[in-house]
Every structure is written in C-alpha cells, then in structure tokens.
Amino acid sequence: MAEIVSEKVAIIGSGVIGQYWAMIFASGGYHVSLYDIDQSQVSRSLTAVKERLERYEQQGCLRGQTSAAEQVVLISGHTNLTECLKDAIYVQECVPEVAELKTKVFEQMDEMLSDSIVAASSSSCLGPSMFAGGMKNRDRVVVAHPVNPPYFIPLVEIVPGPWTAPDVIQKTQSIMRKVGQSPVTLKSEVPGFALNRIQYSIINECWNMFKEGILSAEDIDVVMRDGLGPRYAFIGPLETMHLNADGIVDYCKRYADGAYKVGQTLTIPPVQYDVPTA
Ligand code: NAI
C-alpha cells in the first residue's frame, strides 16, 4: 500500500472544482476536509466523489497508488469552517467566481489561518488583490487556478498577489507537484493569467478570420484539431520553434521577419465578439 501522509488539506466549496480537488489531494494521500455553506451539498459531494473514484478505478484511470476505498476514507465533509480548517496545512478555496463572495470567505478564514498555512484560491479570473487585500494574513494567500477537469488536465496557474510570501509560492508549487499537478508560476497578477491570455489570442484570431470570411468555422476547427492541436499536445510553442530549425536563434533568423509581418496584420485591439442570436 502507498504512503498516506498525515497532513490535512481543507477545501472550501464542494461544487465541481472542490470535488475534483478533494479527489486529487486524496490520491496524493492527504486527509481532506471538504466544507460547504450548504449542508445538503456536502452530502451530495461526498456521494459524487465516492461514486466517481470507484468508477475511475473500474475504468483504470484512478490516480495515486492507493485504492478508491482507501482514498474515499481520507475525505470527510464539514459545515463548520473552524473544524474544517483545524490543523490544515493548505486550504483550497472553491466558492463561485464572485469577488465579494471570495472576499467574505477569505475574511472569515483570516483569524483562523496559521503563520505557516497556504490559503489558495481556485479563482479563474480574480487575482489575490481583488479579494484578499484587506486581510491581516494576506501574505498567506495565492491563486492556484486549475483547468477543468483538473483530475485529467494537470496544469495549475499559481498567481501571487503583491504581498504573497515567497514560502507560500514555494509550498504551493511543492504540494501541486506532490499530487501530480503541473504548476506554472506567474510573477504578478495579469488579466487572464497565462492559459486564458494564450487561449483568447487564439480565439480572437479565429473569430477575426471567420468574420472576414477567410475561413469557415469548420475549417478553423480543423486547423486546430489536425494541425496546431496535435503538435501542442506534445510540445510547447517555444520548444516547437527550437525544433523547427537549428535551435531557436536559427528559427528567429529564418522566420522572424515573416512572423513580424504576419503579426502586423493581426487585429489589435481584439474584435468585439458578436454574441450569436439563437
Ligand atoms: P460551483 O458553483 O460548482 O461550486 C461552488 C460551491 O461553493 C457550491 O457548492 C456552493 O454551495 C459553495 N459555496 C457558496 N458560497 C459559499 C461559502 N460562503 N462558503 C463555502 N462554500 C460556499 O463552482 P465551481 O465551478 O466549482 O467553481 C469554483 C471556483 O473554481 C470558481 O472560482 C471558478 O472560477 C473556479 N474554476 C472553475 C472551473 C470550472 O470549469 N468550473 C475551472 C477552473 C476554476
């Protein structure tokens, strides 16, 4: 049997993302306390997590070295925040993406945070300064943004606030690696973090080409599905540049001029998305 670590992780909000985090931390051997403001949601989440872990085990895609049954017993449900946070070394907040709500939840937790804890938010768009700036313990707060479904997509974007302590960033990186996630760390808050900045650049140009009548919607998806997608599923854009020539310097010598000329024709600022009518 694989190691069960004695440390505890607290999850605040037991919806879609909270449940996945519970499964991920349990697969890494952590004790997991899953909290929600809605008592019936806690029960539903525990049932859903158990069923999913058992199904994944049958389908051969369960993570970790322990059985589904061993992972299930590591996860407990709570409706008392103090009890949930007691002795936790790491908190992963997963309440809805509303700045006022996250501010309220982090303020509630503020007095209960120890000097060594990490208080991470799953926030997709809100940087720590948008909900934690008024906290006494704001130096313990960081964003650890997963990509749905995080059980199968390992990337986690770590986004510090201006006052996040360096050990909080290091501990978040370390715990993410320990549970099999793949962290990247931004140096500061920036709209869209990393993934969505890249994703929206792509969507923007796809939208623009469609709008200009250059490519059909179907062909735009083929470009990604049968072209860039398979390539980028294995190697990143910078590694691609390196391998497409005799190293990245040679790539720039060969292609920088062309890339610059194409870049000048891209639409900046972005085209306004027309919301399709049904
Ligand atoms: P959700 O709506 O599925 O779950 C939110 C949970 O928070 C609900 O169970 C709700 O009862 C609970 N809740 C509400 N107020 C609370 C409070 N004061 N204290 C404790 N629990 C409370 O939301 P979801 O999709 O899980 O998103 C959570 C966070 O994760 C958001 O910040 C979202 O942007 C982020 N995220 C979501 C992704 C997605 O694809 N769903 C992907 C990556 C990040």
mmCIF file of C-alpha atoms and ligand atoms in Angstrom:
data_model
loop_
_atom_site.group_PDB
_atom_site.id
_atom_site.type_symbol
_atom_site.label_atom_id
_atom_site.label_comp_id
_atom_site.label_asym_id
_atom_site.label_seq_id
_atom_site.Cartn_x
_atom_site.Cartn_y
_atom_site.Cartn_z
ATOM 1 C CA MET A 1 0.000 0.000 0.000
ATOM 2 C CA ALA A 2 1.241 3.510 -0.818
ATOM 3 C CA GLU A 3 2.013 6.123 1.783
ATOM 4 C CA ILE A 4 -0.865 8.021 3.409
ATOM 5 C CA VAL A 5 0.512 11.364 4.586
ATOM 6 C CA SER A 6 -0.740 12.591 7.941
ATOM 7 C CA GLU A 7 -1.169 16.173 6.721
ATOM 8 C CA LYS A 8 -4.581 17.707 6.139
ATOM 9 C CA VAL A 9 -5.901 19.860 3.322
ATOM 10 C CA ALA A 10 -9.098 21.924 3.628
ATOM 11 C CA ILE A 11 -11.378 22.605 0.669
ATOM 12 C CA ILE A 12 -13.880 25.449 0.877
ATOM 13 C CA GLY A 13 -16.810 24.990 -1.521
ATOM 14 C CA SER A 14 -17.754 21.480 -2.644
ATOM 15 C CA GLY A 15 -19.062 22.111 -6.175
ATOM 16 C CA VAL A 16 -17.465 20.949 -9.437
ATOM 17 C CA ILE A 17 -13.921 22.091 -8.692
ATOM 18 C CA GLY A 18 -13.974 21.447 -4.939
ATOM 19 C CA GLN A 19 -14.886 17.809 -5.596
ATOM 20 C CA TYR A 20 -12.064 17.351 -8.105
ATOM 21 C CA TRP A 21 -9.554 18.909 -5.715
ATOM 22 C CA ALA A 22 -10.746 16.542 -2.967
ATOM 23 C CA MET A 23 -10.091 13.572 -5.269
ATOM 24 C CA ILE A 24 -6.681 14.888 -6.318
ATOM 25 C CA PHE A 25 -5.461 15.518 -2.756
ATOM 26 C CA ALA A 26 -6.814 12.159 -1.563
ATOM 27 C CA SER A 27 -4.984 10.449 -4.444
ATOM 28 C CA GLY A 28 -1.804 12.041 -3.075
ATOM 29 C CA GLY A 29 -2.503 10.556 0.364
ATOM 30 C CA TYR A 30 -3.699 13.748 2.095
ATOM 31 C CA HIS A 31 -6.544 13.850 4.579
ATOM 32 C CA VAL A 32 -9.150 16.127 3.014
ATOM 33 C CA SER A 33 -11.794 18.208 4.809
ATOM 34 C CA LEU A 34 -14.467 19.299 2.375
ATOM 35 C CA TYR A 35 -16.551 22.284 3.557
ATOM 36 C CA ASP A 36 -19.637 23.918 2.058
ATOM 37 C CA ILE A 37 -22.088 26.501 3.309
ATOM 38 C CA ASP A 38 -24.880 24.231 2.065
ATOM 39 C CA GLN A 39 -25.175 21.099 4.218
ATOM 40 C CA SER A 40 -27.044 19.073 1.581
ATOM 41 C CA GLN A 41 -24.326 19.944 -0.946
ATOM 42 C CA VAL A 42 -21.689 18.423 1.358
ATOM 43 C CA SER A 43 -23.579 15.102 1.419
ATOM 44 C CA ARG A 44 -24.154 15.189 -2.343
ATOM 45 C CA SER A 45 -20.468 15.926 -2.939
ATOM 46 C CA LEU A 46 -19.246 13.075 -0.742
ATOM 47 C CA THR A 47 -21.540 10.683 -2.606
ATOM 48 C CA ALA A 48 -20.454 12.024 -6.005
ATOM 49 C CA VAL A 49 -16.758 11.811 -5.091
ATOM 50 C CA LYS A 50 -17.106 8.217 -3.844
ATOM 51 C CA GLU A 51 -19.015 7.130 -6.962
ATOM 52 C CA ARG A 52 -16.514 8.850 -9.271
ATOM 53 C CA LEU A 53 -13.468 7.357 -7.543
ATOM 54 C CA GLU A 54 -14.994 3.864 -7.730
ATOM 55 C CA ARG A 55 -15.900 4.354 -11.401
ATOM 56 C CA TYR A 56 -12.429 5.647 -12.273
ATOM 57 C CA GLU A 57 -10.908 2.628 -10.515
ATOM 58 C CA GLN A 58 -13.062 0.273 -12.632
ATOM 59 C CA GLN A 59 -12.137 2.217 -15.780
ATOM 60 C CA GLY A 60 -8.421 2.128 -14.929
ATOM 61 C CA CYS A 61 -7.974 5.881 -14.601
ATOM 62 C CA LEU A 62 -7.840 6.257 -10.801
ATOM 63 C CA ARG A 63 -4.909 8.446 -9.756
ATOM 64 C CA GLY A 64 -2.472 7.631 -6.962
ATOM 65 C CA GLN A 65 -1.071 4.416 -5.549
ATOM 66 C CA THR A 66 -3.972 3.572 -3.245
ATOM 67 C CA SER A 67 -7.385 2.030 -3.949
ATOM 68 C CA ALA A 68 -10.595 4.018 -4.360
ATOM 69 C CA ALA A 69 -11.778 2.718 -0.983
ATOM 70 C CA GLU A 70 -8.550 3.912 0.684
ATOM 71 C CA GLN A 71 -8.911 7.333 -0.912
ATOM 72 C CA VAL A 72 -12.599 7.679 -0.002
ATOM 73 C CA VAL A 73 -11.913 7.271 3.728
ATOM 74 C CA LEU A 74 -9.440 10.169 3.604
ATOM 75 C CA ILE A 75 -12.224 12.613 2.636
ATOM 76 C CA SER A 76 -14.604 13.989 5.251
ATOM 77 C CA GLY A 77 -17.422 16.527 4.919
ATOM 78 C CA HIS A 78 -17.899 19.641 7.098
ATOM 79 C CA THR A 79 -20.314 22.515 7.559
ATOM 80 C CA ASN A 80 -18.263 24.110 10.355
ATOM 81 C CA LEU A 81 -15.461 26.260 8.951
ATOM 82 C CA THR A 82 -13.336 26.237 12.135
ATOM 83 C CA GLU A 83 -13.453 22.454 12.280
ATOM 84 C CA CYS A 84 -12.624 22.199 8.592
ATOM 85 C CA LEU A 85 -9.561 24.447 8.890
ATOM 86 C CA LYS A 86 -8.239 22.970 12.162
ATOM 87 C CA ASP A 87 -4.656 21.677 11.654
ATOM 88 C CA ALA A 88 -4.850 22.116 7.863
ATOM 89 C CA ILE A 89 -1.518 22.888 6.179
ATOM 90 C CA TYR A 90 -3.185 24.027 2.949
ATOM 91 C CA VAL A 91 -6.585 25.485 2.017
ATOM 92 C CA GLN A 92 -8.054 25.399 -1.472
ATOM 93 C CA GLU A 93 -10.979 27.824 -1.800
ATOM 94 C CA CYS A 94 -13.549 26.847 -4.471
ATOM 95 C CA VAL A 95 -16.564 29.135 -3.994
ATOM 96 C CA PRO A 96 -18.245 30.814 -7.008
ATOM 97 C CA GLU A 97 -16.281 33.392 -9.012
ATOM 98 C CA VAL A 98 -17.728 36.496 -7.343
ATOM 99 C CA ALA A 99 -15.204 38.941 -5.846
ATOM 100 C CA GLU A 100 -17.489 39.958 -2.952
ATOM 101 C CA LEU A 101 -18.126 36.323 -2.015
ATOM 102 C CA LYS A 102 -14.444 35.377 -2.135
ATOM 103 C CA THR A 103 -13.618 38.482 -0.060
ATOM 104 C CA LYS A 104 -16.187 37.413 2.543
ATOM 105 C CA VAL A 105 -14.916 33.830 2.661
ATOM 106 C CA PHE A 106 -11.249 34.862 2.992
ATOM 107 C CA GLU A 107 -12.178 37.392 5.705
ATOM 108 C CA GLN A 108 -13.995 34.611 7.584
ATOM 109 C CA MET A 109 -10.891 32.446 7.375
ATOM 110 C CA ASP A 110 -8.441 35.249 8.224
ATOM 111 C CA GLU A 111 -8.370 34.787 12.027
ATOM 112 C CA MET A 112 -8.075 31.004 11.652
ATOM 113 C CA LEU A 113 -5.002 30.995 9.398
ATOM 114 C CA SER A 114 -1.722 29.912 10.954
ATOM 115 C CA ASP A 115 1.618 31.555 10.100
ATOM 116 C CA SER A 116 2.660 28.559 8.007
ATOM 117 C CA ILE A 117 -0.587 27.776 6.147
ATOM 118 C CA VAL A 118 -1.179 28.322 2.425
ATOM 119 C CA ALA A 119 -4.595 29.773 1.554
ATOM 120 C CA ALA A 120 -5.050 29.192 -2.176
ATOM 121 C CA SER A 121 -7.980 30.220 -4.341
ATOM 122 C CA SER A 122 -9.171 28.321 -7.425
ATOM 123 C CA SER A 123 -10.189 31.649 -8.968
ATOM 124 C CA SER A 124 -10.270 31.686 -12.787
ATOM 125 C CA CYS A 125 -10.002 35.455 -13.265
ATOM 126 C CA LEU A 126 -9.644 37.209 -9.916
ATOM 127 C CA GLY A 127 -6.103 37.811 -8.667
ATOM 128 C CA PRO A 128 -5.457 37.813 -4.884
ATOM 129 C CA SER A 129 -5.545 41.618 -4.708
ATOM 130 C CA MET A 130 -9.176 41.523 -5.866
ATOM 131 C CA PHE A 131 -10.379 39.648 -2.768
ATOM 132 C CA ALA A 132 -7.601 39.352 -0.136
ATOM 133 C CA GLY A 133 -6.076 42.858 0.073
ATOM 134 C CA GLY A 134 -7.864 43.729 3.331
ATOM 135 C CA MET A 135 -6.807 40.598 5.207
ATOM 136 C CA LYS A 136 -4.431 40.520 8.159
ATOM 137 C CA ASN A 137 -2.918 37.323 6.746
ATOM 138 C CA ARG A 138 -2.949 38.337 3.078
ATOM 139 C CA ASP A 139 0.683 37.234 2.756
ATOM 140 C CA ARG A 140 -0.588 33.611 3.067
ATOM 141 C CA VAL A 141 -2.947 33.988 0.060
ATOM 142 C CA VAL A 142 -2.227 32.948 -3.521
ATOM 143 C CA VAL A 143 -4.273 31.823 -6.539
ATOM 144 C CA ALA A 144 -3.855 28.204 -7.632
ATOM 145 C CA HIS A 145 -6.053 28.066 -10.733
ATOM 146 C CA PRO A 146 -6.846 24.586 -12.087
ATOM 147 C CA VAL A 147 -8.076 23.719 -15.573
ATOM 148 C CA ASN A 148 -11.317 21.764 -15.828
ATOM 149 C CA PRO A 149 -11.341 18.802 -15.403
ATOM 150 C CA PRO A 150 -8.293 19.088 -13.117
ATOM 151 C CA TYR A 151 -8.269 15.342 -12.454
ATOM 152 C CA PHE A 152 -7.220 14.870 -16.111
ATOM 153 C CA ILE A 153 -5.621 18.221 -17.011
ATOM 154 C CA PRO A 154 -2.613 18.786 -14.744
ATOM 155 C CA LEU A 155 -1.867 22.491 -15.297
ATOM 156 C CA VAL A 156 -2.229 24.791 -12.273
ATOM 157 C CA GLU A 157 -1.524 28.519 -12.605
ATOM 158 C CA ILE A 158 -0.008 29.937 -9.431
ATOM 159 C CA VAL A 159 -0.660 33.667 -9.220
ATOM 160 C CA PRO A 160 0.731 35.627 -6.252
ATOM 161 C CA GLY A 161 -0.590 38.949 -5.004
ATOM 162 C CA PRO A 162 1.884 41.794 -4.483
ATOM 163 C CA TRP A 163 2.273 40.779 -0.830
ATOM 164 C CA THR A 164 2.220 36.960 -1.106
ATOM 165 C CA ALA A 165 5.094 35.487 0.944
ATOM 166 C CA PRO A 166 7.732 33.575 -1.083
ATOM 167 C CA ASP A 167 7.308 30.444 1.054
ATOM 168 C CA VAL A 168 3.595 30.382 0.124
ATOM 169 C CA ILE A 169 4.524 30.196 -3.559
ATOM 170 C CA GLN A 170 7.150 27.506 -2.924
ATOM 171 C CA LYS A 171 4.802 25.423 -0.755
ATOM 172 C CA THR A 172 2.039 25.662 -3.375
ATOM 173 C CA GLN A 173 4.436 24.551 -6.120
ATOM 174 C CA SER A 174 5.653 21.689 -3.976
ATOM 175 C CA ILE A 175 2.214 20.409 -2.930
ATOM 176 C CA MET A 176 0.936 20.631 -6.523
ATOM 177 C CA ARG A 177 3.868 18.527 -7.780
ATOM 178 C CA LYS A 178 3.368 16.092 -4.919
ATOM 179 C CA VAL A 179 -0.232 15.395 -6.001
ATOM 180 C CA GLY A 180 0.737 15.102 -9.677
ATOM 181 C CA GLN A 181 -0.339 18.531 -10.942
ATOM 182 C CA SER A 182 1.869 20.663 -13.183
ATOM 183 C CA PRO A 183 2.304 24.172 -11.732
ATOM 184 C CA VAL A 184 3.444 27.292 -13.549
ATOM 185 C CA THR A 185 4.100 30.481 -11.599
ATOM 186 C CA LEU A 186 3.290 33.979 -12.791
ATOM 187 C CA LYS A 187 5.468 36.723 -11.362
ATOM 188 C CA SER A 188 2.469 39.008 -10.840
ATOM 189 C CA GLU A 189 -1.270 39.298 -11.449
ATOM 190 C CA VAL A 190 -2.234 39.813 -15.066
ATOM 191 C CA PRO A 191 -5.747 39.581 -16.601
ATOM 192 C CA GLY A 192 -6.476 36.057 -17.869
ATOM 193 C CA PHE A 193 -3.376 34.657 -16.129
ATOM 194 C CA ALA A 194 -1.382 32.604 -18.706
ATOM 195 C CA LEU A 195 -3.678 29.995 -20.222
ATOM 196 C CA ASN A 196 -6.552 32.326 -20.977
ATOM 197 C CA ARG A 197 -4.274 35.018 -22.417
ATOM 198 C CA ILE A 198 -2.986 32.458 -24.896
ATOM 199 C CA GLN A 199 -6.429 30.921 -25.415
ATOM 200 C CA TYR A 200 -8.096 34.291 -26.036
ATOM 201 C CA SER A 201 -5.368 35.309 -28.505
ATOM 202 C CA ILE A 202 -6.223 32.180 -30.479
ATOM 203 C CA ILE A 203 -9.989 32.630 -30.206
ATOM 204 C CA ASN A 204 -9.621 36.271 -31.180
ATOM 205 C CA GLU A 205 -7.799 35.451 -34.413
ATOM 206 C CA CYS A 206 -10.187 32.547 -35.191
ATOM 207 C CA TRP A 207 -13.126 34.886 -34.709
ATOM 208 C CA ASN A 208 -11.473 37.511 -36.870
ATOM 209 C CA MET A 209 -10.757 35.083 -39.745
ATOM 210 C CA PHE A 210 -14.334 33.849 -39.619
ATOM 211 C CA LYS A 211 -15.710 37.376 -39.561
ATOM 212 C CA GLU A 212 -13.527 38.413 -42.501
ATOM 213 C CA GLY A 213 -14.770 35.365 -44.446
ATOM 214 C CA ILE A 214 -11.260 33.913 -44.752
ATOM 215 C CA LEU A 215 -12.070 30.507 -43.251
ATOM 216 C CA SER A 216 -15.289 28.659 -42.442
ATOM 217 C CA ALA A 217 -15.992 27.767 -38.810
ATOM 218 C CA GLU A 218 -15.454 24.088 -39.664
ATOM 219 C CA ASP A 219 -12.066 24.746 -41.259
ATOM 220 C CA ILE A 220 -10.946 26.894 -38.327
ATOM 221 C CA ASP A 221 -11.540 23.922 -36.048
ATOM 222 C CA VAL A 222 -9.684 21.630 -38.491
ATOM 223 C CA VAL A 223 -6.630 23.928 -38.322
ATOM 224 C CA MET A 224 -6.504 23.401 -34.583
ATOM 225 C CA ARG A 225 -7.700 19.772 -34.432
ATOM 226 C CA ASP A 226 -5.474 18.406 -37.180
ATOM 227 C CA GLY A 227 -2.663 20.957 -37.119
ATOM 228 C CA LEU A 228 -1.661 23.031 -34.137
ATOM 229 C CA GLY A 229 -3.564 20.909 -31.591
ATOM 230 C CA PRO A 230 -1.653 17.608 -32.050
ATOM 231 C CA ARG A 231 1.637 19.497 -32.134
ATOM 232 C CA TYR A 232 0.951 21.493 -28.995
ATOM 233 C CA ALA A 233 -0.385 18.420 -27.196
ATOM 234 C CA PHE A 234 3.233 17.239 -27.016
ATOM 235 C CA ILE A 235 5.482 20.287 -27.163
ATOM 236 C CA GLY A 236 5.019 23.958 -26.422
ATOM 237 C CA PRO A 237 5.358 26.836 -28.912
ATOM 238 C CA LEU A 238 8.897 27.757 -27.829
ATOM 239 C CA GLU A 239 10.070 24.150 -27.998
ATOM 240 C CA THR A 240 8.452 23.954 -31.443
ATOM 241 C CA MET A 241 10.477 26.982 -32.567
ATOM 242 C CA HIS A 242 13.629 25.327 -31.259
ATOM 243 C CA LEU A 243 12.920 22.048 -33.091
ATOM 244 C CA ASN A 244 11.638 23.636 -36.320
ATOM 245 C CA ALA A 245 15.123 24.955 -37.089
ATOM 246 C CA ASP A 246 18.632 24.500 -35.830
ATOM 247 C CA GLY A 247 17.713 25.939 -32.448
ATOM 248 C CA ILE A 248 15.715 28.986 -31.502
ATOM 249 C CA VAL A 249 18.280 31.547 -32.721
ATOM 250 C CA ASP A 250 18.313 29.928 -36.142
ATOM 251 C CA TYR A 251 14.479 29.858 -36.123
ATOM 252 C CA CYS A 252 14.437 33.606 -35.490
ATOM 253 C CA LYS A 253 16.972 34.212 -38.260
ATOM 254 C CA ARG A 254 14.830 32.248 -40.704
ATOM 255 C CA TYR A 255 11.305 33.175 -39.688
ATOM 256 C CA ALA A 256 11.312 36.337 -37.541
ATOM 257 C CA ASP A 257 10.784 38.663 -40.478
ATOM 258 C CA GLY A 258 7.810 36.664 -41.777
ATOM 259 C CA ALA A 259 6.336 36.290 -38.292
ATOM 260 C CA TYR A 260 6.671 40.039 -37.726
ATOM 261 C CA LYS A 261 4.903 40.851 -40.998
ATOM 262 C CA VAL A 262 2.055 38.451 -40.177
ATOM 263 C CA GLY A 263 1.892 39.895 -36.662
ATOM 264 C CA GLN A 264 1.333 43.366 -38.076
ATOM 265 C CA THR A 265 -1.822 42.136 -39.830
ATOM 266 C CA LEU A 266 -3.366 40.650 -36.657
ATOM 267 C CA THR A 267 -6.298 42.546 -35.235
ATOM 268 C CA ILE A 268 -5.269 44.603 -32.225
ATOM 269 C CA PRO A 269 -7.277 45.644 -30.261
ATOM 270 C CA PRO A 270 -9.389 42.475 -30.392
ATOM 271 C CA VAL A 271 -12.516 42.225 -32.435
ATOM 272 C CA GLN A 272 -15.675 42.530 -30.388
ATOM 273 C CA TYR A 273 -17.326 39.110 -30.207
ATOM 274 C CA ASP A 274 -20.814 39.243 -31.659
ATOM 275 C CA VAL A 275 -22.981 37.178 -29.337
ATOM 276 C CA PRO A 276 -24.839 34.834 -31.700
ATOM 277 C CA THR A 277 -28.607 35.061 -31.553
ATOM 278 C CA ALA A 278 -30.359 31.714 -31.181
HETATM 279 P P1 NAI B 1 -19.717 25.604 -8.221
HETATM 280 O O1 NAI B 1 -20.835 26.560 -8.326
HETATM 281 O O2 NAI B 1 -19.826 24.263 -8.872
HETATM 282 O O3 NAI B 1 -19.397 25.334 -6.661
HETATM 283 C C1 NAI B 1 -19.312 26.355 -5.719
HETATM 284 C C2 NAI B 1 -19.625 25.787 -4.343
HETATM 285 O O4 NAI B 1 -19.355 26.796 -3.373
HETATM 286 C C3 NAI B 1 -21.096 25.377 -4.175
HETATM 287 O O5 NAI B 1 -21.162 24.054 -3.690
HETATM 288 C C4 NAI B 1 -21.629 26.376 -3.138
HETATM 289 O O6 NAI B 1 -22.620 25.822 -2.274
HETATM 290 C C5 NAI B 1 -20.354 26.714 -2.373
HETATM 291 N N1 NAI B 1 -20.426 27.983 -1.653
HETATM 292 C C6 NAI B 1 -21.070 29.129 -1.988
HETATM 293 N N2 NAI B 1 -20.860 30.057 -1.041
HETATM 294 C C7 NAI B 1 -20.054 29.517 -0.112
HETATM 295 C C8 NAI B 1 -19.480 29.982 1.088
HETATM 296 N N3 NAI B 1 -19.702 31.221 1.538
HETATM 297 N N4 NAI B 1 -18.702 29.145 1.808
HETATM 298 C C9 NAI B 1 -18.477 27.882 1.362
HETATM 299 N N5 NAI B 1 -18.992 27.377 0.230
HETATM 300 C C10 NAI B 1 -19.770 28.184 -0.491
HETATM 301 O O7 NAI B 1 -18.412 26.376 -8.731
HETATM 302 P P2 NAI B 1 -17.115 25.762 -9.423
HETATM 303 O O8 NAI B 1 -17.337 25.579 -10.859
HETATM 304 O O9 NAI B 1 -16.649 24.601 -8.599
HETATM 305 O O10 NAI B 1 -16.074 26.974 -9.290
HETATM 306 C C11 NAI B 1 -15.409 27.260 -8.074
HETATM 307 C C12 NAI B 1 -14.211 28.154 -8.368
HETATM 308 O O11 NAI B 1 -13.306 27.462 -9.236
HETATM 309 C C13 NAI B 1 -14.548 29.470 -9.070
HETATM 310 O O12 NAI B 1 -13.695 30.484 -8.623
HETATM 311 C C14 NAI B 1 -14.271 29.150 -10.532
HETATM 312 O O13 NAI B 1 -13.967 30.290 -11.306
HETATM 313 C C15 NAI B 1 -13.050 28.251 -10.378
HETATM 314 N N6 NAI B 1 -12.824 27.377 -11.516
HETATM 315 C C16 NAI B 1 -13.877 26.748 -12.125
HETATM 316 C C17 NAI B 1 -13.659 25.952 -13.233
HETATM 317 C C18 NAI B 1 -14.793 25.264 -13.918
HETATM 318 O O14 NAI B 1 -14.636 24.888 -15.093
HETATM 319 N N7 NAI B 1 -15.928 25.035 -13.252
HETATM 320 C C19 NAI B 1 -12.306 25.749 -13.781
HETATM 321 C C20 NAI B 1 -11.253 26.404 -13.006
HETATM 322 C C21 NAI B 1 -11.520 27.196 -11.922
#
